[in-house]
XYZ file of C-alpha atoms in Angstrom:
481
model
C -20.013 4.686 -13.934
C -17.103 5.070 -15.954
C -13.720 3.076 -14.792
C -11.868 6.074 -12.980
C -8.188 7.019 -13.913
C -5.994 8.019 -10.611
C -3.060 8.655 -9.101
C -2.273 7.568 -5.138
C 0.595 8.248 -2.709
C 0.849 7.652 1.109
C 1.927 10.147 3.777
C 4.927 8.460 4.804
C 6.431 8.603 1.727
C 5.026 11.689 0.502
C 4.558 14.362 2.887
C 7.787 14.882 5.088
C 7.704 17.580 7.308
C 8.713 15.287 10.259
C 8.417 18.607 12.766
C 5.441 19.998 11.320
C 1.834 20.214 12.718
C 3.388 18.974 16.246
C 3.106 15.216 14.387
C 4.529 12.241 16.842
C 7.142 9.829 15.528
C 5.424 6.667 13.834
C 7.033 3.582 12.808
C 7.923 4.835 9.267
C 9.849 7.683 10.520
C 12.538 4.893 12.308
C 13.668 3.235 9.003
C 16.758 4.270 8.376
C 18.207 4.449 5.220
C 20.625 1.183 4.184
C 22.701 1.439 0.720
C 20.435 -1.317 -0.898
C 22.261 -5.102 -1.267
C 20.281 -8.628 -1.917
C 18.455 -8.060 1.586
C 18.536 -4.465 1.836
C 14.815 -4.492 1.792
C 14.677 -6.989 4.518
C 16.879 -4.500 6.430
C 14.954 -1.984 6.397
C 11.390 -2.880 7.156
C 12.183 -5.882 10.172
C 12.802 -3.400 12.707
C 14.111 -4.866 16.315
C 13.801 -2.554 19.739
C 17.745 -1.539 18.872
C 16.718 0.360 15.790
C 13.845 2.105 17.717
C 16.252 3.236 19.983
C 18.477 4.466 17.327
C 15.564 6.325 15.342
C 14.988 7.972 18.601
C 18.555 9.037 19.299
C 19.980 8.629 15.553
C 23.787 8.244 14.964
C 25.357 10.919 12.900
C 25.292 10.400 9.377
C 21.887 8.704 9.667
C 19.051 9.515 7.483
C 15.367 8.322 7.856
C 13.888 8.816 4.672
C 10.578 8.954 5.668
C 11.008 12.392 8.059
C 11.758 13.936 4.276
C 9.457 12.231 2.074
C 8.926 14.143 -1.188
C 8.706 17.307 1.258
C 4.786 16.875 -0.159
C 3.409 19.379 2.291
C 6.089 22.068 1.176
C 5.073 21.793 -2.269
C 1.170 20.554 -1.874
C -0.337 23.403 -4.493
C 2.070 23.054 -7.103
C 1.218 18.648 -6.793
C -2.282 19.336 -6.420
C -1.748 21.643 -9.869
C -0.196 18.760 -11.935
C -2.734 16.501 -10.923
C -5.642 19.080 -12.065
C -3.259 19.412 -15.379
C -3.425 15.650 -15.711
C -6.869 15.692 -15.535
C -7.273 12.827 -13.499
C -10.392 11.563 -11.869
C -9.378 10.403 -8.301
C -6.724 10.428 -5.965
C -5.599 8.367 -3.245
C -4.489 9.718 0.048
C -3.543 8.548 3.464
C -3.709 10.529 6.440
C -0.662 10.005 8.937
C -2.724 8.726 12.474
C 0.600 9.859 14.723
C -0.403 13.791 13.163
C -4.341 13.458 14.175
C -2.969 11.586 17.780
C 0.714 11.953 18.350
C 0.430 8.862 20.656
C -2.451 7.530 19.626
C -3.857 7.726 22.974
C -4.458 11.652 23.407
C -8.294 12.441 24.348
C -8.273 15.355 21.676
C -7.067 15.739 18.468
C -4.430 17.870 17.167
C -6.219 20.705 15.862
C -3.532 22.040 13.632
C -2.925 18.521 11.862
C -6.632 18.318 11.100
C -7.090 21.898 9.424
C -3.334 20.966 7.210
C -5.389 17.743 6.030
C -8.679 19.638 5.696
C -7.223 22.322 3.443
C -5.608 19.575 1.215
C -9.319 17.668 0.822
C -10.377 20.721 -0.183
C -8.095 22.104 -2.773
C -8.384 18.419 -4.394
C -12.350 18.830 -4.384
C -12.074 22.258 -6.050
C -10.474 20.867 -8.462
C -12.961 18.153 -9.240
C -10.705 15.049 -7.968
C -13.017 12.318 -6.070
C -11.015 11.415 -2.982
C -9.766 7.553 -2.442
C -8.983 7.882 1.818
C -6.538 5.071 3.188
C -6.940 5.868 6.943
C -3.928 3.917 7.857
C -0.787 3.168 5.264
C 1.806 1.360 7.360
C 2.666 3.864 9.342
C 1.877 3.718 13.216
C 2.136 6.198 16.382
C 5.650 4.472 17.799
C 4.153 5.045 21.375
C 1.323 2.280 20.468
C 4.302 0.192 19.793
C 6.498 0.874 22.504
C 3.285 0.494 25.267
C 0.893 -1.900 23.826
C 3.440 -4.004 21.178
C 1.887 -2.949 18.319
C -1.490 -4.759 16.545
C -0.828 -7.486 18.637
C -2.704 -5.719 21.324
C -6.543 -5.740 21.052
C -6.561 -2.032 23.062
C -5.406 -1.046 19.608
C -8.797 -1.603 18.014
C -10.808 0.765 20.108
C -7.710 3.804 20.082
C -8.322 3.366 15.807
C -12.090 3.963 15.951
C -11.614 6.770 18.217
C -9.241 7.968 15.366
C -11.422 6.801 12.368
C -14.388 8.876 13.764
C -12.722 12.173 14.470
C -11.565 11.955 10.535
C -15.439 10.957 9.362
C -16.548 13.519 11.556
C -14.513 16.265 10.192
C -13.508 14.886 6.700
C -16.845 12.754 5.900
C -18.212 15.157 2.965
C -14.922 14.481 1.059
C -14.186 11.321 1.031
C -15.681 9.349 -1.888
C -14.115 5.881 -1.141
C -12.571 4.298 1.966
C -10.251 1.220 3.143
C -8.869 1.148 6.368
C -5.607 -0.672 6.022
C -3.504 -0.572 2.990
C -2.075 -3.952 1.702
C -3.516 -6.036 4.853
C -1.185 -8.781 3.962
C 1.582 -7.051 4.442
C 1.359 -7.748 8.276
C 2.113 -11.511 7.092
C 5.316 -11.288 5.845
C 6.439 -7.978 6.934
C 5.105 -7.430 10.336
C 6.916 -4.419 11.781
C 5.061 -2.204 8.529
C 1.876 -3.810 8.916
C 1.666 -4.279 12.378
C 3.878 -2.683 14.158
C 5.502 -5.605 15.333
C 9.476 -5.909 16.437
C 11.828 -8.388 15.319
C 13.212 -10.639 18.358
C 16.949 -10.911 16.908
C 17.565 -13.506 19.579
C 14.539 -15.719 18.465
C 15.307 -18.460 15.758
C 13.651 -17.690 12.028
C 12.081 -14.930 10.983
C 12.423 -13.310 14.922
C 8.686 -13.062 14.754
C 5.976 -15.163 16.680
C 3.428 -16.606 14.591
C 1.006 -16.476 17.142
C 1.816 -12.568 17.728
C 1.675 -12.090 13.973
C -2.088 -13.972 13.962
C -3.396 -12.062 16.925
C -2.508 -8.445 15.088
C -4.477 -9.629 11.804
C -7.276 -10.504 13.511
C -7.433 -7.127 15.291
C -7.169 -5.517 12.402
C -9.709 -7.282 10.817
C -12.197 -6.546 13.328
C -11.021 -3.011 13.809
C -11.996 -2.903 9.979
C -15.113 -4.296 10.097
C -15.784 -2.206 13.015
C -14.744 0.941 10.781
C -17.065 -0.062 7.767
C -19.669 -0.704 10.495
C -19.219 3.059 12.001
C -18.604 4.650 8.419
C -21.936 3.354 6.790
C -23.542 5.315 9.093
C -21.715 8.220 8.920
C -20.797 8.618 5.124
C -22.163 8.270 2.167
C -18.879 6.524 1.160
C -17.961 3.347 -0.453
C -15.597 1.064 1.841
C -13.629 -1.499 0.393
C -10.488 -3.624 1.562
C -6.940 -4.197 -0.450
C -4.788 -6.522 -0.218
C -1.366 -6.815 -2.311
C -1.549 -9.080 -5.068
C 1.314 -11.034 -6.263
C -0.253 -13.354 -9.436
C 1.422 -16.859 -8.182
C 2.190 -19.326 -11.170
C 3.121 -22.733 -10.578
C 6.298 -23.303 -12.356
C 5.523 -26.302 -14.332
C 2.733 -28.616 -15.154
C 4.009 -30.916 -12.256
C 0.973 -31.597 -9.639
C 3.513 -30.263 -6.655
C 4.509 -26.783 -7.885
C 0.320 -26.344 -8.219
C -0.083 -27.456 -5.089
C 2.166 -25.306 -3.639
C 0.876 -22.529 -5.384
C -2.224 -23.266 -4.123
C -1.372 -23.265 -0.803
C 1.091 -20.034 -1.366
C -2.127 -17.733 -2.907
C -4.179 -18.763 -0.257
C -1.701 -17.912 2.845
C -0.168 -14.548 1.100
C -3.068 -13.088 -0.495
C -6.811 -15.124 -0.457
C -6.718 -15.350 2.969
C -6.746 -11.839 4.250
C -9.461 -10.677 1.450
C -11.508 -13.724 2.368
C -12.280 -12.280 5.981
C -12.943 -8.684 4.654
C -14.516 -8.822 0.907
C -16.422 -12.676 1.955
C -16.637 -12.301 5.674
C -15.303 -15.348 7.646
C -11.972 -17.136 7.997
C -11.539 -19.665 5.221
C -11.661 -23.494 5.430
C -7.769 -24.176 4.454
C -6.484 -21.546 7.710
C -7.765 -24.549 10.026
C -5.360 -27.012 8.770
C -2.220 -23.989 8.679
C -3.271 -23.118 12.222
C -3.538 -26.515 13.218
C 0.093 -27.428 11.726
C 1.549 -23.735 12.956
C 0.469 -24.427 16.594
C -1.438 -21.205 15.585
C -4.714 -20.156 18.107
C -6.263 -16.910 17.212
C -8.819 -15.532 19.830
C -12.258 -14.621 19.033
C -14.183 -12.734 21.768
C -18.046 -12.958 21.649
C -19.633 -10.763 18.760
C -15.810 -11.138 16.266
C -17.882 -13.349 13.630
C -21.004 -11.285 13.451
C -18.780 -8.093 13.109
C -16.680 -9.572 10.236
C -19.864 -11.456 8.659
C -22.286 -8.283 8.480
C -19.762 -5.632 7.210
C -17.784 -6.844 4.685
C -16.046 -4.942 1.886
C -18.018 -3.201 -1.225
C -15.112 -3.083 -2.952
C -11.957 -5.045 -3.878
C -8.848 -3.133 -4.194
C -5.120 -4.744 -5.183
C -1.942 -3.754 -5.894
C 0.008 -4.924 -8.563
C 3.643 -4.700 -10.184
C 4.958 -8.302 -11.197
C 3.460 -11.713 -11.095
C 5.535 -14.247 -9.043
C 6.237 -18.191 -9.694
C 5.903 -20.895 -7.262
C 8.093 -24.098 -7.559
C 8.207 -27.289 -5.006
C 11.944 -27.723 -5.625
C 14.164 -24.641 -5.105
C 14.713 -22.672 -8.081
C 16.888 -19.391 -8.758
C 15.175 -16.849 -6.742
C 13.929 -12.751 -7.805
C 13.400 -10.231 -5.728
C 10.084 -8.893 -5.644
C 7.001 -6.299 -4.211
C 7.831 -7.537 -0.293
C 8.057 -11.229 -0.835
C 10.864 -12.947 -2.843
C 9.480 -15.355 -5.894
C 11.270 -18.088 -8.397
C 12.459 -16.865 -11.468
C 9.946 -16.720 -14.326
C 11.844 -17.569 -17.843
C 8.959 -16.102 -20.142
C 9.195 -12.125 -18.183
C 11.619 -9.783 -18.189
C 12.503 -7.689 -14.921
C 13.411 -4.479 -13.837
C 16.610 -3.220 -12.145
C 15.203 -4.604 -8.527
C 13.969 -7.854 -9.932
C 10.316 -7.588 -10.186
C 9.180 -9.212 -13.163
C 6.980 -7.396 -15.573
C 3.496 -9.237 -16.512
C 1.121 -7.038 -17.921
C -1.397 -10.609 -18.464
C -1.070 -10.777 -14.754
C -3.105 -7.963 -13.960
C -5.512 -9.217 -16.305
C -5.743 -12.392 -14.570
C -5.239 -11.230 -11.057
C -8.545 -9.013 -12.196
C -10.714 -12.000 -13.485
C -9.604 -13.846 -10.224
C -10.495 -11.346 -7.480
C -13.866 -10.519 -9.564
C -14.888 -14.390 -10.095
C -14.156 -15.273 -6.017
C -15.913 -12.548 -4.833
C -18.639 -11.013 -7.451
C -17.402 -7.507 -6.041
C -16.131 -4.360 -8.221
C -12.443 -4.539 -8.237
C -9.938 -1.526 -7.680
C -6.270 -1.184 -8.636
C -4.984 0.649 -6.049
C -1.643 1.290 -7.180
C 0.446 -0.262 -10.038
C 3.915 1.548 -12.179
C 6.792 0.790 -13.035
C 9.731 1.036 -10.565
C 12.860 2.649 -12.244
C 16.035 4.745 -11.842
C 15.004 7.721 -14.250
C 17.914 10.648 -14.906
C 16.987 14.496 -15.218
C 18.805 15.082 -18.586
C 20.008 18.615 -19.666
C 16.916 20.218 -20.134
C 15.184 19.039 -17.308
C 14.203 16.409 -19.537
C 12.862 12.943 -18.582
C 12.716 10.379 -21.732
C 10.820 7.716 -19.411
C 9.459 5.320 -22.494
C 9.646 2.276 -20.701
C 7.368 3.406 -18.553
C 5.252 4.566 -21.046
C 5.739 0.837 -22.375
C 4.849 -0.782 -18.843
C 1.716 1.719 -18.121
C 0.217 1.133 -22.131
C 0.971 -2.810 -21.678
C -0.800 -2.410 -18.178
C -3.778 -0.734 -19.550
C -4.633 -2.932 -22.544
C -4.638 -5.788 -20.072
C -6.808 -4.192 -18.316
C -9.258 -3.070 -21.074
C -9.133 -6.683 -21.881
C -10.304 -7.940 -18.275
C -12.995 -4.975 -18.528
C -14.339 -6.989 -21.759
C -14.230 -10.102 -19.677
C -16.864 -8.602 -17.490
C -14.851 -7.587 -14.867
C -15.998 -4.443 -12.854
C -12.915 -2.320 -12.140
C -13.983 1.144 -10.255
C -10.011 2.762 -10.701
C -6.662 2.546 -11.611
C -4.651 4.439 -9.294
C -0.806 4.664 -10.775
C 1.192 4.469 -7.562
C 3.473 7.577 -6.755
C 2.191 9.609 -9.478
C 4.481 12.521 -8.206
C 7.961 10.681 -7.141
C 7.859 9.189 -3.581
C 10.231 7.474 -1.586
C 9.930 3.665 -1.640
C 8.195 1.735 0.849
C 10.523 -1.339 0.455
C 14.291 -0.080 -0.388
C 13.802 3.528 1.239
C 15.355 4.411 -1.886
C 14.189 8.528 -3.727
C 15.962 6.682 -6.971
C 13.268 4.060 -7.329
C 10.784 5.846 -8.887
C 7.280 5.032 -10.233
C 5.699 8.874 -10.688
C 5.044 11.204 -14.317
C 6.114 13.689 -11.612
C 10.427 13.691 -11.721
C 10.975 15.427 -7.876
C 15.062 16.399 -7.695
C 16.204 14.496 -4.709
C 18.215 11.440 -3.536
C 18.255 8.567 -1.826
C 20.280 10.719 1.382
C 17.926 13.716 1.041
C 20.002 15.787 -1.296
C 18.446 18.040 -3.911
C 16.421 20.619 -4.518
C 12.983 19.035 -4.684
C 11.649 20.716 -7.456
C 9.550 18.933 -10.123
C 9.505 18.039 -13.596
C 6.948 16.904 -15.157
C 9.061 13.321 -17.255
C 7.725 12.156 -20.853
C 4.828 9.359 -19.517
C 3.314 13.027 -17.807
C 2.237 13.539 -21.488
C 1.383 10.139 -22.395
C -0.948 9.514 -19.286
C -2.640 12.964 -19.535
C -3.553 12.568 -23.125
C -4.545 9.017 -22.452
C -6.631 9.945 -19.746
C -8.295 12.556 -22.219
C -8.994 10.200 -24.874
C -10.835 7.884 -22.599
C -13.325 10.429 -20.778
C -14.025 11.631 -24.851
C -14.451 7.945 -25.421
C -17.441 7.507 -22.875
C -18.511 10.961 -24.076
C -19.118 9.920 -27.709
């Protein structure tokens, strides 16, 4: 099968419609916009109980971007036409769990929301677009955080399986690829987004208990395996796992830099895909758990469920590479984690270091490690695009970024890597998951809105729209010839 080219979005960043279709409140609805400073991303994604209460009873002037997104539900027909015009093969979509089960514990699902999602999936299929479904993309029904403490409680596994079963029953015929959890390693360094864990302001350090984090991760591992087990019985789709990929480099040939790089890569990235793609907890975590006094509870059958229900493919997001140094060095921001600054690379406005070659390296590393097809589930260039007179957006910088990364993808395939698909992140502009900014744009379709939800939300094609459309058409013609 030829490689597929497509796009991706997330319900909480795209849909909007907070008050539509009887939606329940979820964790992403609670994240308040804070004007960006050096630590704004941390302020907006590591929430406390006080933050939750403020979200439930907002103060004058508070704005919660996830509640408005890109007003996608109000523009869905128009956006699908843009996707069709681009000629994409595949589209990655997520469903808001809190729309199907508003508190996560209802006996019957919300039919109004099911019908809404059914209409969207049918329209995508009518355009010949394959569907990649993320069952959950950070958004967890808030009631499950308040009642059970989020994913640290094993009760969520059964509730999640009930949700998955409804989705498979109703939409199974439309699904080509399914991944239970978006960027599952997020739970380690962003526990509210990934696991629905609240930060304790009175707790030293990060405000989190590592035992809670790894209990939550273990429950997600088991839930992922059980969803795959269920899905294999019900669907013909391919099932995968997904992690945020950082492509770590050692700062120098100092052996201590290299050792730290190995250890960072293990705990931040490989641990998660080792469990989900290889089917067991890796050897190196024993020392990490021992050194940090972490005890993970395995119930009877847990090891078997992980071993017998591994992912068919390994998906990963990639935006930039990171550098590790044993000694303290100059830092720069990145996707979810902070990195040592790389003197050989340029960065965007948010400090993300641009490294096309890192894409090729990452693809090779993942394929070599698991011998399973890879899928690039997120990638693009975040930039504060300007809408010029005549509704023109000259984003040549994005075209250059994409072109450079596409070249490296092809080189990785020439290396022998089996790559299923490339998915352009936020193909229609969406709210940033990190800093909650609308002005941090990734797409090839511009959405006229600012960071505070002001604007017409009209859509305009960027210059990169034409580039991506022509690139996809060329790729299809190459295969035909």
